[in-house]
Amino acid sequence: MPESSAWWRNAVVYEVYVRSFADGDGDGVGDLPGITARLDHIADVGADAVWLTPFYRSPMADAGYDVADHRDVDPLFGTLADFDSLLARAHDLGLRVIIDLVPNHTSVRHRWFQEALAARPGSAARARYVFRDGRDGGALPPTDWRSVFGGPAWQRVPDGQWYLHLFAPEQPDLDWSHPEVTAEFHEILRFWLDRGVDGFRFDVAHGMAKDLAEPLRDLGPDQVHHSIVGEGWEGRHPFWDRDDVHTLLRGFREVVDTYTPPRATVAESWAALDRRALYTRPGELHQAFNFDFLKAAWNPAALRATIDRSLALPRATGAAPTWVLSNHDVVRHASRLLLPPGTTPDAWLLSAGTAPSLGPDAVRRRARTAALLLLALPGAVYLYQGEELGLPEVAELPDGVLQDPVRHRSGGARKGRDGCRVPLPWNGEGPSYGFGAGAPWLPQPAAFAALSAEAQRGDPDSTLNLYRRATRLRRAVPADSELEWNEQSDPRVLDFGVGPLRCVVNVSADEVPVQPGRRPLLSSAPLPAAAHVLPPDTAVWYANALGGSAMHAGRM
Ligand code: NOJ
C-alpha cells in the first residue's frame, strides 16, 4: 500500500486508558476482558482504531508506564489470552489496535534493573541504565537535572551510586547507546507484531537519546525541566529532543516495515512544533501527536494560527496532520477550554475546581463545540475515552484518593492527573455506574449518572450522538483533503471548508453574523431560525458550497 493511502492518515483513534475503561472481574480496576466486552461502544462511536495504554506486567508506580515485563500482561489486567481475544474481537468489529511501547525507561522491577542493582558499580549489568557516581564524594547527585514529576532526576542506591530517572524513581532510564537495549526493544516490537497488533504509540519518543559524555553537563537554575525545550537548544539539550534520537526512531521503523499490511507508528514527542516535524520524516514515525493544538488558547486567532502551523509542518515531510484535545495526562478539555486566561489547569485543580467553578451547561456546550471543530479537521484525530460523553475533569477528588505520583513527587504543588482518569460511567446505576461490580479505583461524581453511555444512547441530542453523527459525516471527507479558510467571515468565528464539509465555529461569547451555509448538517447547539447568526460557543457543519457534496444530515 502506498503510504499516501494508509489508513492512519485520516483515522479516528480512540484512546482506551486501560485501568478506567471497564472492569470485567469486579476488582475495581479496568481490564482487558472488560474492554473486549465494550469494544462495540468504540466501534459505534465511529472510531477506526483503538490505542491501548500499557497493560504489561508492572508494579504500577506510574499506572503501568513502569514496565517490568514487556512480553506479558499484568494479572491486574488479564492474560495474554485475554489480549488475543481483545485483538480478535476488535478486528471482527473492523477496529485496528495500537499498543503503547515504553522505551525510555523500565520499572525498577524489570529483570535488567534487578541485575544492575545486584551488580557492582561499573559492571556490564549497570551499563544498560545510566548509573554514575555522585559529586562531592558521592553525596550529591551527578547533575542538577530535575525529573518531570518533580524532584531530582537521580536516585541513590545502597552502594552509593546514583541512577537517572526522568520520571519517577521507580522508572530508571535506559541507556539507548547500549546495543542490547536496541536489540531487546526490536524483539519486543516483533513479539507484538507477530501477535497481530496494528501499530504502536511510542511513549516519550523525544527523551530516549541522551548526551552521556563525561563530564555530564548541569542545566543551571533556569533549566527547562518540562520536556518541551524549544528554542535555543535545537537538538542539543542533554536529554530532550536530541538530534540523535532520530537514529533510534529509524531503527523502530525498519522493524515495523518488515510486516504487511503496513503498521502505524505514532510518537509522543513533546517537542516544539517546528522540531516535531522531524519525527515524521520519511523513514521515521508516521505521525506525532499535535500537542500545540491541545495547548492552544480558546480564541479564534490562536486557534487559527495553530491550525495553520499544524497543517503546514507535517506537509513538509509528507505526514498527515494529527489532532488531539485530551488524553490521560491532561485536564479534560470540556473543563480546560473554559478556564479564563491566566488560570492554569494545575492552579484550577489545586482549587478543587472552585476557582472558577464551571457550570455543567457551560461544560457541555464547550465540549460539543470543541468536538465539531476537532472532527472537522483534516488528518488523524485522537479521542480520549469519555470525551464522547462530554465528561468533565473530576477536579474535586479528595486528597486521600489521589494516586498519581506527580502529586507526591511535586510535594503537593501539582494535584496530578487522576481527575481525567476516573472510571467511565456505563449506566446510571449501582456503586460504579456500570464500570464493574466492585468499587472503582477512583470515586466517580454523582454527575456521571446522567452522562453515562446508556443515558446518552437513546437521547438524540446527547453528546454521544453528536460524536456518532460527526464521525459518520467525516467518513465522506476524502483523505488528504485540504483545509480552506473562508476569508469573508467574521474574525470571531473559525470558518473553513474541508472537501464536502464546511465548519463554522463561533469562538466568542457574542452572537455573530455568519454567511449561512448551503445546508446545516449538524450543530453543537440548537440553531436560531435566523440562519445568518450563530449563537455564542456554537459550531455548525454545513454541506460545503465549494466542495460539492455527498453529505446528508440524516439521523443515525
Ligand atoms: C507519557 C505518558 O503518557 C504518561 O502517562 C507517563 O507518566 C509518562 N509518559 C512516563 O512514561
Coordinates of C-alpha atoms and ligand atoms in Angstrom, one line a residue:
M1 CA 0.0 0.0 0.0
P2 CA 1.5 3.4 -0.9
E3 CA 2.0 5.4 2.2
S4 CA -0.3 8.1 0.9
S5 CA -3.3 5.8 1.1
A6 CA -2.5 4.4 4.6
W7 CA -5.5 4.0 6.9
W8 CA -4.0 6.1 9.7
R9 CA -3.8 9.3 7.7
N10 CA -7.4 10.2 8.4
A11 CA -8.3 7.7 11.1
V12 CA -10.3 8.4 14.3
V13 CA -8.2 6.7 17.0
Y14 CA -9.9 6.2 20.4
E15 CA -7.6 6.1 23.4
V16 CA -8.5 3.5 26.0
Y17 CA -7.0 4.2 29.4
V18 CA -7.0 0.5 30.4
R19 CA -7.5 0.9 34.1
S20 CA -10.5 3.2 33.7
F21 CA -12.5 1.9 30.8
A22 CA -14.4 -1.2 32.0
D23 CA -13.8 -3.6 34.8
G24 CA -14.5 -7.2 33.9
D25 CA -13.6 -9.0 37.1
G26 CA -15.1 -6.7 39.7
D27 CA -11.8 -5.7 41.4
G28 CA -12.4 -2.0 40.8
V29 CA -9.8 -1.7 38.1
G30 CA -10.4 -1.8 34.4
D31 CA -9.0 -4.8 32.5
L32 CA -8.7 -6.4 29.0
P33 CA -11.8 -8.6 29.3
G34 CA -13.8 -5.5 30.4
I35 CA -12.6 -3.7 27.3
T36 CA -13.4 -6.6 25.0
A37 CA -16.9 -6.7 26.2
R38 CA -17.3 -3.0 25.5
L39 CA -15.5 -2.7 22.1
D40 CA -18.8 -2.3 20.3
H41 CA -19.2 1.1 22.0
I42 CA -15.9 2.2 20.4
A43 CA -16.9 0.9 17.0
D44 CA -20.3 2.6 17.5
V45 CA -18.7 6.0 18.3
G46 CA -17.2 5.6 14.8
A47 CA -13.5 5.0 15.6
D48 CA -11.2 3.3 13.2
A49 CA -8.7 2.2 15.8
V50 CA -8.1 1.8 19.5
W51 CA -4.9 2.9 21.3
L52 CA -4.5 0.8 24.5
T53 CA -2.3 2.3 27.3
P54 CA 0.2 -0.1 28.9
F55 CA -1.2 -3.3 30.2
Y56 CA 2.1 -5.1 30.7
R57 CA 3.5 -6.5 33.9
S58 CA 4.2 -3.6 36.2
P59 CA 4.3 -2.7 39.9
M60 CA 2.1 0.3 38.8
A61 CA 4.2 3.0 40.2
D62 CA 3.2 5.2 37.3
A63 CA 0.0 3.4 36.4
G64 CA 1.7 0.9 34.1
Y65 CA 4.2 3.2 32.4
D66 CA 6.8 1.4 34.6
V67 CA 7.1 -1.9 32.7
A68 CA 8.6 -4.9 34.4
D69 CA 8.0 -7.4 31.6
H70 CA 7.1 -6.1 28.1
R71 CA 6.0 -9.5 26.9
D72 CA 3.3 -10.3 29.4
V73 CA 0.0 -8.9 30.6
D74 CA -0.2 -7.8 34.2
P75 CA -2.5 -10.1 36.2
L76 CA -4.5 -6.9 37.2
F77 CA -5.5 -6.5 33.6
G78 CA -5.7 -10.2 32.5
T79 CA -3.6 -12.6 30.5
L80 CA -2.0 -12.9 27.1
A81 CA -5.0 -15.0 26.0
D82 CA -7.3 -12.1 27.1
F83 CA -5.2 -9.8 24.9
D84 CA -5.5 -12.2 21.9
S85 CA -9.3 -12.2 22.4
L86 CA -9.4 -8.4 22.6
L87 CA -7.5 -8.2 19.3
A88 CA -9.7 -10.7 17.6
R89 CA -12.9 -9.0 18.7
A90 CA -11.5 -5.6 17.7
H91 CA -10.6 -7.0 14.2
D92 CA -14.1 -8.5 13.9
L93 CA -15.6 -5.1 14.5
G94 CA -13.2 -3.5 12.0
L95 CA -11.2 -1.8 14.6
R96 CA -7.4 -1.7 14.5
V97 CA -5.4 -1.9 17.7
I98 CA -2.4 0.3 18.5
I99 CA -0.4 -0.5 21.7
D100 CA 1.8 1.6 23.8
L101 CA 5.6 0.9 23.8
V102 CA 7.5 2.5 26.7
P103 CA 11.2 2.6 25.5
N104 CA 12.7 5.4 27.6
H105 CA 12.6 3.6 30.9
T106 CA 11.7 0.4 32.6
S107 CA 10.3 -0.4 36.0
V108 CA 12.7 -1.0 38.9
R109 CA 11.2 -4.5 39.0
H110 CA 12.5 -5.2 35.4
R111 CA 14.9 -8.1 35.3
W112 CA 17.7 -5.9 33.9
F113 CA 17.4 -3.3 36.7
Q114 CA 17.3 -6.0 39.3
E115 CA 20.5 -7.4 37.8
A116 CA 22.0 -3.9 37.8
L117 CA 21.2 -3.4 41.5
A118 CA 22.8 -6.7 42.4
A119 CA 25.9 -6.0 40.3
R120 CA 28.9 -3.7 41.1
P121 CA 29.4 -0.1 40.0
G122 CA 31.0 -0.2 36.6
S123 CA 29.6 -3.7 35.8
A124 CA 28.1 -4.7 32.4
A125 CA 24.7 -5.0 34.1
R126 CA 24.7 -1.3 35.1
A127 CA 25.6 -0.2 31.6
R128 CA 22.1 -0.7 30.2
Y129 CA 20.9 2.1 32.5
V130 CA 22.5 5.4 33.5
F131 CA 24.5 4.8 36.7
R132 CA 27.0 7.4 37.8
D133 CA 29.0 8.3 40.9
G134 CA 27.7 11.4 42.8
R135 CA 29.5 14.7 43.3
D136 CA 31.3 15.8 46.5
G137 CA 32.4 12.4 47.5
G138 CA 29.2 10.9 46.2
A139 CA 26.7 12.5 48.4
L140 CA 25.3 14.8 45.8
P141 CA 23.6 13.8 42.6
P142 CA 25.8 13.7 39.5
T143 CA 24.0 16.7 37.9
D144 CA 21.3 19.2 38.8
W145 CA 18.8 17.6 36.3
R146 CA 15.2 17.6 37.5
S147 CA 12.6 14.9 36.9
V148 CA 9.3 15.7 35.0
F149 CA 7.3 14.6 38.0
G150 CA 9.3 16.9 40.4
G151 CA 12.4 16.5 42.5
P152 CA 15.9 15.4 41.3
A153 CA 16.2 13.1 38.3
W154 CA 18.7 11.0 40.2
Q155 CA 18.2 8.3 42.9
R156 CA 20.9 6.9 45.1
V157 CA 21.3 3.1 45.5
P158 CA 22.8 1.4 48.7
D159 CA 26.4 1.2 47.3
G160 CA 26.4 4.9 46.8
Q161 CA 26.0 5.2 43.0
W162 CA 23.1 7.2 41.5
Y163 CA 20.8 6.3 38.6
L164 CA 18.9 8.6 36.2
H165 CA 15.1 8.7 36.1
L166 CA 13.5 11.5 34.1
F167 CA 10.1 10.4 35.6
A168 CA 9.5 8.6 38.9
P169 CA 12.4 6.9 40.8
E170 CA 10.6 3.7 40.0
Q171 CA 11.2 4.4 36.3
P172 CA 15.0 4.1 35.7
D173 CA 16.1 5.5 32.2
L174 CA 17.7 3.1 29.8
D175 CA 20.9 3.9 28.0
W176 CA 19.9 3.8 24.4
S177 CA 23.6 3.8 23.2
H178 CA 23.8 0.3 24.5
P179 CA 23.3 -2.3 21.7
E180 CA 21.4 -4.7 23.9
V181 CA 18.8 -2.1 24.6
T182 CA 18.1 -1.6 20.9
A183 CA 18.1 -5.3 20.2
E184 CA 15.7 -6.0 23.0
F185 CA 13.2 -3.4 22.0
H186 CA 13.3 -4.6 18.4
E187 CA 12.4 -8.0 19.7
I188 CA 9.6 -6.6 21.8
L189 CA 8.2 -4.9 18.7
R190 CA 8.3 -8.2 16.8
F191 CA 6.7 -10.1 19.7
W192 CA 3.6 -7.9 19.5
L193 CA 3.6 -7.5 15.7
D194 CA 3.6 -11.3 15.4
R195 CA 0.5 -11.4 17.7
G196 CA -1.2 -9.1 15.2
V197 CA -1.1 -5.5 16.5
D198 CA -1.7 -2.8 14.0
G199 CA 0.7 -0.2 15.4
F200 CA 2.5 1.4 18.3
R201 CA 2.4 4.6 20.2
F202 CA 6.0 5.4 21.3
D203 CA 6.0 6.9 24.9
V204 CA 8.4 9.7 25.5
A205 CA 9.9 9.3 22.0
H206 CA 11.7 12.6 22.4
G207 CA 13.6 11.5 25.5
M208 CA 15.4 8.3 24.6
A209 CA 18.7 9.7 23.3
K210 CA 21.0 11.3 25.9
D211 CA 24.2 13.1 25.9
L212 CA 26.1 11.0 28.5
A213 CA 29.6 12.1 27.5
E214 CA 31.7 12.9 30.6
P215 CA 31.5 15.2 32.3
L216 CA 27.7 15.4 32.4
R217 CA 26.5 19.0 32.0
D218 CA 24.5 20.8 34.5
L219 CA 21.5 22.7 33.2
G220 CA 21.6 25.6 35.7
P221 CA 18.9 27.2 37.8
D222 CA 16.7 28.2 34.8
Q223 CA 16.7 24.7 33.5
V224 CA 13.7 23.6 31.4
H225 CA 12.6 20.5 33.1
H226 CA 9.3 20.3 31.3
S227 CA 10.1 18.3 28.2
I228 CA 9.4 20.9 25.5
V229 CA 12.7 22.5 25.5
G230 CA 12.1 24.6 22.4
E231 CA 14.2 27.4 21.1
G232 CA 17.8 27.7 21.9
W233 CA 18.5 24.0 22.2
E234 CA 17.9 22.8 18.6
G235 CA 18.6 19.2 19.3
R236 CA 21.4 19.7 21.8
H237 CA 19.7 19.5 25.1
P238 CA 21.3 16.7 27.2
F239 CA 18.2 14.6 27.1
W240 CA 15.1 16.2 25.4
D241 CA 14.5 16.2 21.7
R242 CA 18.1 15.5 20.7
D243 CA 19.1 15.1 17.1
D244 CA 20.5 11.6 17.7
V245 CA 17.0 10.3 18.8
H246 CA 16.1 10.0 15.1
T247 CA 18.5 7.2 14.5
L248 CA 16.6 5.2 17.1
L249 CA 13.3 6.0 15.5
R250 CA 14.5 4.9 12.1
G251 CA 15.5 1.6 13.7
F252 CA 12.0 1.1 15.0
R253 CA 10.5 1.9 11.7
E254 CA 12.7 -0.6 9.9
V255 CA 11.4 -3.4 12.1
V256 CA 7.8 -2.3 11.7
D257 CA 8.2 -2.0 8.0
T258 CA 9.1 -5.7 7.6
Y259 CA 5.4 -6.5 8.3
T260 CA 2.5 -6.5 6.0
P261 CA 0.0 -5.0 5.9
P262 CA 1.8 -1.8 7.0
R263 CA 1.5 -0.9 10.7
A264 CA 1.1 2.5 12.2
T265 CA 3.6 4.3 14.4
V266 CA 2.9 7.5 16.4
A267 CA 5.3 9.5 18.5
E268 CA 4.5 11.0 21.9
S269 CA 7.1 13.8 21.4
W270 CA 6.6 16.9 23.4
A271 CA 8.8 18.9 21.1
A272 CA 8.4 22.4 19.8
L273 CA 6.2 22.4 16.7
D274 CA 9.0 23.1 14.2
R275 CA 11.1 20.3 15.8
R276 CA 8.1 17.9 15.9
A277 CA 8.0 17.6 12.1
L278 CA 11.4 15.9 12.3
Y279 CA 9.8 12.9 14.0
T280 CA 7.7 12.2 10.9
R281 CA 10.3 12.5 8.2
P282 CA 10.3 9.6 5.7
G283 CA 11.7 6.5 7.4
E284 CA 10.8 7.7 10.9
L285 CA 7.4 7.5 12.6
H286 CA 4.2 8.1 10.6
Q287 CA 2.7 10.6 13.0
A288 CA 3.4 12.6 16.1
F289 CA 0.7 13.9 18.5
N290 CA 0.0 17.6 18.0
F291 CA 0.2 19.0 21.5
D292 CA 0.2 22.6 20.2
F293 CA -3.5 22.2 19.3
L294 CA -4.2 20.7 22.7
K295 CA -2.5 23.7 24.3
A296 CA -3.9 26.4 22.1
A297 CA -5.9 29.1 23.8
W298 CA -9.7 29.1 23.0
N299 CA -9.7 32.2 20.9
P300 CA -10.1 32.4 17.2
A301 CA -6.7 34.0 16.4
A302 CA -4.7 31.5 18.5
L303 CA -6.7 28.5 17.1
R304 CA -6.4 29.6 13.5
A305 CA -2.7 30.2 13.8
T306 CA -2.2 26.8 15.5
I307 CA -4.3 25.0 12.9
D308 CA -2.3 26.7 10.0
R309 CA 1.0 25.7 11.5
S310 CA -0.2 22.3 12.3
L311 CA -1.2 21.8 8.7
A312 CA 1.9 23.2 7.2
L313 CA 4.6 21.4 9.1
P314 CA 3.7 17.8 8.6
R315 CA 3.0 18.6 4.9
A316 CA 6.7 19.4 4.6
T317 CA 7.5 15.7 5.4
G318 CA 4.6 14.1 3.7
A319 CA 3.0 13.1 7.1
A320 CA -0.7 13.6 7.8
P321 CA -1.6 16.2 10.4
T322 CA -2.9 15.0 13.8
W323 CA -5.3 16.5 16.3
V324 CA -5.9 15.8 19.9
L325 CA -7.6 17.7 22.7
S326 CA -7.5 15.3 25.7
N327 CA -5.6 12.3 26.9
H328 CA -4.8 10.6 30.3
D329 CA -2.1 13.2 31.1
V330 CA -4.0 16.5 30.9
V331 CA -7.1 18.1 32.3
R332 CA -10.1 17.1 30.2
H333 CA -10.8 19.7 27.5
A334 CA -14.5 20.0 28.3
S335 CA -13.3 21.8 31.5
R336 CA -9.9 23.0 30.5
L337 CA -11.2 25.0 27.5
L338 CA -13.4 27.1 29.8
L339 CA -10.6 28.3 32.1
P340 CA -10.1 32.0 31.9
P341 CA -6.7 33.3 30.5
G342 CA -4.2 33.3 33.3
T343 CA -5.7 30.3 35.2
T344 CA -3.5 27.3 34.5
P345 CA -5.1 23.8 34.6
D346 CA -2.7 23.0 37.5
A347 CA -3.9 26.0 39.6
W348 CA -7.5 25.2 38.9
L349 CA -7.0 21.6 40.0
L350 CA -5.4 22.8 43.2
S351 CA -8.6 24.9 43.9
A352 CA -10.5 21.6 43.5
G353 CA -12.3 23.1 40.6
T354 CA -13.7 26.1 42.5
A355 CA -11.6 28.9 41.1
P356 CA -13.5 29.3 38.9
S357 CA -16.3 26.7 39.3
L358 CA -17.6 25.6 35.9
G359 CA -21.3 25.1 35.4
P360 CA -22.4 21.8 33.8
D361 CA -24.3 23.6 31.0
A362 CA -21.2 25.6 30.0
V363 CA -19.0 22.4 30.1
R364 CA -21.5 20.5 28.0
R365 CA -21.7 23.4 25.5
R366 CA -17.9 23.8 25.2
A367 CA -17.3 20.1 24.9
R368 CA -19.7 19.9 21.9
T369 CA -18.4 23.0 20.2
A370 CA -14.8 21.6 20.5
A371 CA -15.9 18.2 19.2
L372 CA -17.2 19.6 16.0
L373 CA -14.0 21.7 15.5
L374 CA -11.8 18.7 16.2
L375 CA -13.7 16.3 14.0
A376 CA -13.8 18.7 11.0
L377 CA -10.0 19.0 10.8
P378 CA -8.3 17.0 8.0
G379 CA -5.9 14.2 9.1
A380 CA -5.9 11.8 12.1
V381 CA -8.0 12.6 15.2
Y382 CA -7.2 11.0 18.6
L383 CA -10.1 10.9 21.0
Y384 CA -9.7 10.2 24.7
Q385 CA -12.2 7.8 26.3
G386 CA -15.2 9.6 27.8
E387 CA -14.9 12.8 25.7
E388 CA -17.7 11.4 23.6
L389 CA -19.8 11.5 26.7
G390 CA -18.7 15.1 27.3
L391 CA -17.1 14.1 30.6
P392 CA -15.7 17.0 32.7
E393 CA -12.5 16.8 34.7
V394 CA -13.2 15.5 38.2
A395 CA -11.3 18.3 39.9
E396 CA -12.9 17.7 43.3
L397 CA -11.2 14.4 44.1
P398 CA -10.2 14.4 47.8
D399 CA -6.5 14.2 48.6
G400 CA -6.9 10.8 50.2
V401 CA -7.9 9.0 47.0
L402 CA -5.2 10.6 44.7
Q403 CA -2.8 8.0 43.2
D404 CA -0.7 9.8 40.6
P405 CA 3.0 10.0 41.6
V406 CA 3.0 13.6 40.3
R407 CA 1.3 14.7 43.4
H408 CA 3.8 13.5 46.0
R409 CA 6.8 14.0 43.7
S410 CA 5.9 17.6 43.4
G411 CA 5.3 18.0 47.1
G412 CA 1.7 18.8 46.5
A413 CA 2.5 21.7 44.2
R414 CA 0.6 19.8 41.5
K415 CA -2.5 17.7 42.1
G416 CA -1.7 15.3 39.4
R417 CA -3.6 13.5 36.6
D418 CA -6.2 11.5 38.5
G419 CA -9.1 13.8 37.6
C420 CA -9.1 12.8 33.9
R421 CA -8.6 9.1 34.8
V422 CA -11.8 8.5 36.8
P423 CA -13.5 5.3 35.6
L424 CA -16.2 5.7 32.9
P425 CA -19.9 5.6 33.6
W426 CA -21.7 3.0 31.5
N427 CA -25.1 3.3 33.1
G428 CA -26.8 5.4 35.8
E429 CA -26.9 2.7 38.5
G430 CA -25.0 1.0 41.2
P431 CA -21.8 1.9 43.0
S432 CA -19.8 2.3 39.8
Y433 CA -22.3 3.3 37.2
G434 CA -21.8 0.1 35.3
F435 CA -18.0 0.3 35.3
G436 CA -17.7 -3.0 37.2
A437 CA -19.1 -5.0 40.1
G438 CA -16.7 -3.5 42.7
A439 CA -16.0 0.0 44.0
P440 CA -14.0 1.8 41.3
W441 CA -10.3 2.6 42.0
L442 CA -11.2 6.4 41.9
P443 CA -14.6 7.6 43.0
Q444 CA -17.0 8.9 40.3
P445 CA -19.0 12.0 40.9
A446 CA -22.8 11.8 41.1
A447 CA -23.0 13.9 37.9
F448 CA -21.6 10.8 36.0
A449 CA -25.0 9.1 36.2
A450 CA -26.7 11.4 33.7
L451 CA -23.6 11.4 31.5
S452 CA -23.4 7.6 31.2
A453 CA -23.3 5.9 27.8
E454 CA -26.6 4.3 28.4
A455 CA -28.3 7.5 29.4
Q456 CA -27.0 9.2 26.3
R457 CA -27.5 6.4 23.7
G458 CA -31.3 6.9 23.5
D459 CA -31.2 10.7 23.5
P460 CA -30.9 12.1 20.0
D461 CA -29.5 15.4 21.4
S462 CA -26.8 13.8 23.5
T463 CA -23.1 14.4 23.1
L464 CA -22.6 10.8 22.4
N465 CA -24.9 11.0 19.4
L466 CA -23.2 14.2 18.3
Y467 CA -19.9 12.3 18.1
R468 CA -21.6 9.4 16.4
R469 CA -23.0 11.6 13.7
A470 CA -19.9 13.6 13.3
T471 CA -17.6 10.6 12.8
R472 CA -20.0 9.2 10.2
L473 CA -20.2 12.5 8.3
R474 CA -16.4 12.7 8.4
R475 CA -16.2 9.5 6.5
A476 CA -17.3 11.3 3.4
V477 CA -14.3 13.6 3.6
P478 CA -11.6 12.2 1.3
A479 CA -8.2 11.5 3.0
D480 CA -5.7 14.3 2.5
S481 CA -8.4 17.0 1.8
E482 CA -7.0 20.5 2.1
L483 CA -8.5 23.0 4.6
E484 CA -9.6 26.3 3.0
W485 CA -10.5 29.3 5.2
N486 CA -13.4 31.5 4.3
E487 CA -11.7 34.8 4.5
Q488 CA -15.0 36.7 4.3
S489 CA -16.1 35.5 7.7
D490 CA -16.3 37.5 11.0
P491 CA -13.0 37.4 12.9
R492 CA -14.8 35.9 15.9
V493 CA -15.5 32.7 14.0
L494 CA -13.4 29.9 12.5
D495 CA -14.9 29.2 9.1
F496 CA -13.4 26.7 6.8
G497 CA -14.1 24.0 4.3
V498 CA -12.6 20.6 4.1
G499 CA -13.7 18.7 1.0
P500 CA -17.5 18.4 1.1
L501 CA -17.7 19.8 4.6
R502 CA -17.9 23.4 5.9
C503 CA -17.3 24.0 9.6
V504 CA -18.1 27.3 11.3
V505 CA -17.3 27.7 14.9
N506 CA -18.3 30.7 17.0
V507 CA -15.3 31.0 19.4
S508 CA -16.8 34.0 21.2
A509 CA -19.3 35.0 23.8
D510 CA -21.4 37.0 21.3
E511 CA -24.0 36.2 18.8
V512 CA -22.1 36.5 15.5
P513 CA -23.3 37.1 11.9
V514 CA -22.3 34.3 9.6
Q515 CA -22.8 33.7 5.9
P516 CA -25.4 31.0 6.0
G517 CA -24.3 27.7 4.7
R518 CA -25.9 25.7 2.0
R519 CA -27.5 23.2 4.3
P520 CA -26.7 22.7 8.0
L521 CA -25.8 19.0 8.6
L522 CA -25.0 19.1 12.3
S523 CA -24.7 21.7 15.1
S524 CA -23.4 21.6 18.6
A525 CA -26.3 23.6 19.9
P526 CA -29.8 24.5 18.5
L527 CA -29.6 27.0 15.7
P528 CA -31.8 30.0 15.7
A529 CA -34.5 30.4 13.0
A530 CA -32.5 33.3 11.5
A531 CA -29.9 31.4 9.5
H532 CA -27.4 34.3 9.4
V533 CA -26.5 34.4 13.1
L534 CA -24.6 31.9 15.1
P535 CA -25.1 31.8 18.9
P536 CA -22.1 32.1 21.2
D537 CA -20.0 29.0 21.7
T538 CA -21.6 27.0 18.9
A539 CA -20.2 25.1 15.9
V540 CA -22.1 24.1 12.8
W541 CA -21.3 21.8 9.9
Y542 CA -22.8 22.6 6.5
A543 CA -22.5 20.9 3.2
N544 CA -19.7 22.9 1.6
A545 CA -20.8 25.0 -1.3
L546 CA -17.3 24.9 -2.8
G547 CA -16.5 21.3 -2.2
G548 CA -19.5 19.6 -4.0
S549 CA -21.3 17.4 -1.5
A550 CA -22.2 13.8 -0.9
M551 CA -23.2 14.6 2.6
H552 CA -26.5 14.1 4.2
A553 CA -27.8 15.3 7.5
G554 CA -29.9 12.3 8.3
R555 CA -30.2 10.9 11.7
M556 CA -28.5 7.5 12.5
Ligands
NOJ1 C1 3.8 9.7 29.0 C2 2.6 9.0 29.5 O1 1.5 9.4 28.7 C3 2.5 9.3 30.9 O2 1.3 8.9 31.4 C4 3.7 8.8 31.6 O3 3.6 9.1 33.0 C5 5.0 9.3 31.1 N1 5.0 9.2 29.6 C6 6.1 8.4 31.5 O4 6.1 7.1 30.9

